[in-house]
PDB file of C-alpha atoms in Angstrom:
ATOM      1  CA  UNK A   1      -0.195  -0.050  -0.063  1.00  0.00           C
ATOM      2  CA  UNK A   2       1.446   3.695  -0.614  1.00  0.00           C
ATOM      3  CA  UNK A   3       0.654   6.899   1.039  1.00  0.00           C
ATOM      4  CA  UNK A   4      -0.818  10.024  -0.657  1.00  0.00           C
ATOM      5  CA  UNK A   5       2.435  11.475  -0.797  1.00  0.00           C
ATOM      6  CA  UNK A   6       3.980   8.598  -2.470  1.00  0.00           C
ATOM      7  CA  UNK A   7       1.124   8.519  -5.113  1.00  0.00           C
ATOM      8  CA  UNK A   8       1.703  12.367  -5.489  1.00  0.00           C
ATOM      9  CA  UNK A   9       5.352  11.503  -6.091  1.00  0.00           C
ATOM     10  CA  UNK A  10       4.822   8.532  -8.844  1.00  0.00           C
ATOM     11  CA  UNK A  11       2.020  10.334 -10.647  1.00  0.00           C
ATOM     12  CA  UNK A  12       3.309  13.914 -10.727  1.00  0.00           C
ATOM     13  CA  UNK A  13       0.074  14.952  -9.191  1.00  0.00           C
ATOM     14  CA  UNK A  14      -0.265  17.115  -6.070  1.00  0.00           C
ATOM     15  CA  UNK A  15      -1.782  15.530  -2.814  1.00  0.00           C
ATOM     16  CA  UNK A  16      -4.751  18.033  -3.501  1.00  0.00           C
ATOM     17  CA  UNK A  17      -5.408  16.976  -6.971  1.00  0.00           C
ATOM     18  CA  UNK A  18      -5.571  13.385  -5.633  1.00  0.00           C
ATOM     19  CA  UNK A  19      -7.899  14.180  -2.707  1.00  0.00           C
ATOM     20  CA  UNK A  20     -10.225  16.083  -5.299  1.00  0.00           C
ATOM     21  CA  UNK A  21     -10.257  12.962  -7.522  1.00  0.00           C
ATOM     22  CA  UNK A  22     -11.312  10.998  -4.371  1.00  0.00           C
ATOM     23  CA  UNK A  23     -13.810  13.173  -3.473  1.00  0.00           C
ATOM     24  CA  UNK A  24     -15.402  13.046  -6.875  1.00  0.00           C
ATOM     25  CA  UNK A  25     -15.782   9.463  -6.546  1.00  0.00           C
ATOM     26  CA  UNK A  26     -13.065   8.788  -9.502  1.00  0.00           C
ATOM     27  CA  UNK A  27     -10.947   6.200  -7.403  1.00  0.00           C
ATOM     28  CA  UNK A  28     -13.613   4.094  -6.103  1.00  0.00           C
ATOM     29  CA  UNK A  29     -11.793   1.021  -4.747  1.00  0.00           C
ATOM     30  CA  UNK A  30      -9.710   3.499  -2.642  1.00  0.00           C
ATOM     31  CA  UNK A  31      -9.498   1.733   0.899  1.00  0.00           C
ATOM     32  CA  UNK A  32      -8.902   3.798   4.458  1.00  0.00           C
ATOM     33  CA  UNK A  33      -6.865   2.758   7.288  1.00  0.00           C
ATOM     34  CA  UNK A  34      -8.529   2.586  10.705  1.00  0.00           C
ATOM     35  CA  UNK A  35      -7.753   5.901  10.930  1.00  0.00           C
ATOM     36  CA  UNK A  36      -9.242   7.175   8.036  1.00  0.00           C
ATOM     37  CA  UNK A  37      -5.773   7.752   6.161  1.00  0.00           C
ATOM     38  CA  UNK A  38      -6.063   6.614   2.360  1.00  0.00           C
ATOM     39  CA  UNK A  39      -4.411   3.694   1.251  1.00  0.00           C
ATOM     40  CA  UNK A  40      -3.496   3.457  -2.388  1.00  0.00           C
ATOM     41  CA  UNK A  41      -2.593   0.124  -4.167  1.00  0.00           C
ATOM     42  CA  UNK A  42      -1.031  -0.456  -7.233  1.00  0.00           C
ATOM     43  CA  UNK A  43      -4.485  -0.777  -9.039  1.00  0.00           C
ATOM     44  CA  UNK A  44      -5.305   2.768  -7.556  1.00  0.00           C
ATOM     45  CA  UNK A  45      -2.087   4.175  -8.728  1.00  0.00           C
ATOM     46  CA  UNK A  46      -2.650   2.708 -12.548  1.00  0.00           C
ATOM     47  CA  UNK A  47      -6.379   3.942 -12.160  1.00  0.00           C
ATOM     48  CA  UNK A  48      -5.017   7.651 -11.393  1.00  0.00           C
ATOM     49  CA  UNK A  49      -2.541   7.536 -14.006  1.00  0.00           C
ATOM     50  CA  UNK A  50      -5.464   6.483 -16.390  1.00  0.00           C
ATOM     51  CA  UNK A  51      -7.534   9.681 -15.176  1.00  0.00           C
ATOM     52  CA  UNK A  52      -4.640  11.802 -15.844  1.00  0.00           C
ATOM     53  CA  UNK A  53      -4.304  10.452 -19.555  1.00  0.00           C
ATOM     54  CA  UNK A  54      -7.922  10.861 -19.975  1.00  0.00           C
ATOM     55  CA  UNK A  55      -8.008  14.377 -18.430  1.00  0.00           C
ATOM     56  CA  UNK A  56      -4.862  15.951 -20.194  1.00  0.00           C
ATOM     57  CA  UNK A  57      -6.469  14.533 -23.754  1.00  0.00           C
ATOM     58  CA  UNK A  58      -9.452  16.610 -23.030  1.00  0.00           C
ATOM     59  CA  UNK A  59     -12.041  14.141 -21.578  1.00  0.00           C
ATOM     60  CA  UNK A  60     -14.280  15.809 -18.842  1.00  0.00           C
ATOM     61  CA  UNK A  61     -14.208  14.964 -15.230  1.00  0.00           C
ATOM     62  CA  UNK A  62     -18.153  14.187 -15.749  1.00  0.00           C
ATOM     63  CA  UNK A  63     -17.241  11.575 -18.831  1.00  0.00           C
ATOM     64  CA  UNK A  64     -14.295  10.001 -16.672  1.00  0.00           C
ATOM     65  CA  UNK A  65     -16.846   9.413 -13.920  1.00  0.00           C
ATOM     66  CA  UNK A  66     -19.212   7.953 -16.465  1.00  0.00           C
ATOM     67  CA  UNK A  67     -16.186   5.567 -17.831  1.00  0.00           C
ATOM     68  CA  UNK A  68     -15.317   4.559 -14.337  1.00  0.00           C
ATOM     69  CA  UNK A  69     -18.824   3.258 -13.780  1.00  0.00           C
ATOM     70  CA  UNK A  70     -18.736   1.352 -16.924  1.00  0.00           C
ATOM     71  CA  UNK A  71     -15.654   0.018 -15.680  1.00  0.00           C
ATOM     72  CA  UNK A  72     -17.218  -0.993 -12.379  1.00  0.00           C
ATOM     73  CA  UNK A  73     -20.423  -2.382 -13.912  1.00  0.00           C
ATOM     74  CA  UNK A  74     -18.167  -5.231 -15.333  1.00  0.00           C
ATOM     75  CA  UNK A  75     -17.899  -6.929 -18.420  1.00  0.00           C
ATOM     76  CA  UNK A  76     -21.424  -6.613 -19.881  1.00  0.00           C
ATOM     77  CA  UNK A  77     -20.349  -2.564 -20.612  1.00  0.00           C
ATOM     78  CA  UNK A  78     -17.229  -3.573 -22.589  1.00  0.00           C
ATOM     79  CA  UNK A  79     -18.766  -2.388 -25.800  1.00  0.00           C
ATOM     80  CA  UNK A  80     -19.892   0.920 -24.189  1.00  0.00           C
ATOM     81  CA  UNK A  81     -16.603   1.648 -22.601  1.00  0.00           C
ATOM     82  CA  UNK A  82     -14.997   1.014 -26.212  1.00  0.00           C
ATOM     83  CA  UNK A  83     -17.543   3.335 -27.972  1.00  0.00           C
ATOM     84  CA  UNK A  84     -16.489   5.963 -25.265  1.00  0.00           C
ATOM     85  CA  UNK A  85     -13.039   5.615 -25.891  1.00  0.00           C
ATOM     86  CA  UNK A  86     -13.317   5.612 -29.642  1.00  0.00           C
ATOM     87  CA  UNK A  87     -15.269   8.715 -29.319  1.00  0.00           C
ATOM     88  CA  UNK A  88     -12.637  10.355 -27.169  1.00  0.00           C
ATOM     89  CA  UNK A  89      -9.799   9.046 -29.623  1.00  0.00           C
ATOM     90  CA  UNK A  90     -11.630  10.839 -32.441  1.00  0.00           C
ATOM     91  CA  UNK A  91     -11.638  14.029 -30.388  1.00  0.00           C
ATOM     92  CA  UNK A  92      -7.907  13.720 -29.825  1.00  0.00           C
ATOM     93  CA  UNK A  93      -7.246  13.297 -33.418  1.00  0.00           C
ATOM     94  CA  UNK A  94      -9.092  16.405 -34.102  1.00  0.00           C
ATOM     95  CA  UNK A  95      -7.437  18.562 -31.578  1.00  0.00           C
ATOM     96  CA  UNK A  96      -4.026  17.201 -33.017  1.00  0.00           C
ATOM     97  CA  UNK A  97      -4.875  18.473 -36.353  1.00  0.00           C
ATOM     98  CA  UNK A  98      -5.897  21.931 -35.074  1.00  0.00           C
ATOM     99  CA  UNK A  99      -2.611  21.755 -33.259  1.00  0.00           C
ATOM    100  CA  UNK A 100      -0.599  20.659 -36.469  1.00  0.00           C
ATOM    101  CA  UNK A 101      -2.269  23.547 -38.132  1.00  0.00           C
ATOM    102  CA  UNK A 102      -1.425  26.090 -35.368  1.00  0.00           C
ATOM    103  CA  UNK A 103       2.157  24.810 -35.266  1.00  0.00           C
ATOM    104  CA  UNK A 104       2.514  25.478 -39.208  1.00  0.00           C
ATOM    105  CA  UNK A 105       1.511  28.974 -38.885  1.00  0.00           C
ATOM    106  CA  UNK A 106       3.828  29.594 -36.059  1.00  0.00           C
ATOM    107  CA  UNK A 107       6.674  27.774 -37.977  1.00  0.00           C
ATOM    108  CA  UNK A 108       5.899  30.208 -41.034  1.00  0.00           C
ATOM    109  CA  UNK A 109       6.022  33.519 -39.007  1.00  0.00           C
ATOM    110  CA  UNK A 110       9.286  32.264 -37.005  1.00  0.00           C
ATOM    111  CA  UNK A 111      10.844  31.728 -40.685  1.00  0.00           C
ATOM    112  CA  UNK A 112       9.508  34.862 -42.033  1.00  0.00           C
ATOM    113  CA  UNK A 113      10.944  36.704 -39.027  1.00  0.00           C
ATOM    114  CA  UNK A 114      14.433  34.821 -39.470  1.00  0.00           C
ATOM    115  CA  UNK A 115      14.299  35.785 -43.192  1.00  0.00           C
ATOM    116  CA  UNK A 116      14.300  39.628 -42.513  1.00  0.00           C
ATOM    117  CA  UNK A 117      16.208  39.500 -39.568  1.00  0.00           C
ATOM    118  CA  UNK A 118      13.199  41.163 -37.451  1.00  0.00           C
ATOM    119  CA  UNK A 119      11.636  39.303 -34.378  1.00  0.00           C
ATOM    120  CA  UNK A 120       8.778  41.318 -33.412  1.00  0.00           C
ATOM    121  CA  UNK A 121       5.031  41.324 -33.599  1.00  0.00           C
ATOM    122  CA  UNK A 122       3.061  42.774 -36.565  1.00  0.00           C
ATOM    123  CA  UNK A 123       0.642  45.445 -35.758  1.00  0.00           C
TER     124      UNK A 123
END
C-alpha cells in the first residue's frame, strides 16, 4: 500500500488533486486505514494514471466518471467503454489536427522573421 505522498511522487499530481479525485468518486476502490488515512494500491495508482491520461487529452471529469462507472459495472459494458474511448480518440485526433495547423502557422511566422532579420510582432 502507498501513502498519498508516495502516489503524488509517482504520478506527478499534488496531494490536493488526488484528494479531489477521491472526493469526486474517481478512485472508487480506494481503502482507508482505521484512522481514515487513504491507502493506495498499485491498481489505484494505475487508475489515477489513466485519469490523468484521459483528463490531459481533454476528457471531462463527468465523462471520466461515466467511464469509471462502466468499468465498475463489469464485462457487460465492454462495448460501451470501447465506444466511449473511440469517441474520445476521435476528439484527440481532431485536437491534433488543430495543433498541427497552429504549429504550421507559428513555424511560418518564425521563418518569416528569421528571413527578414526582425523578430517582433506585427501591428
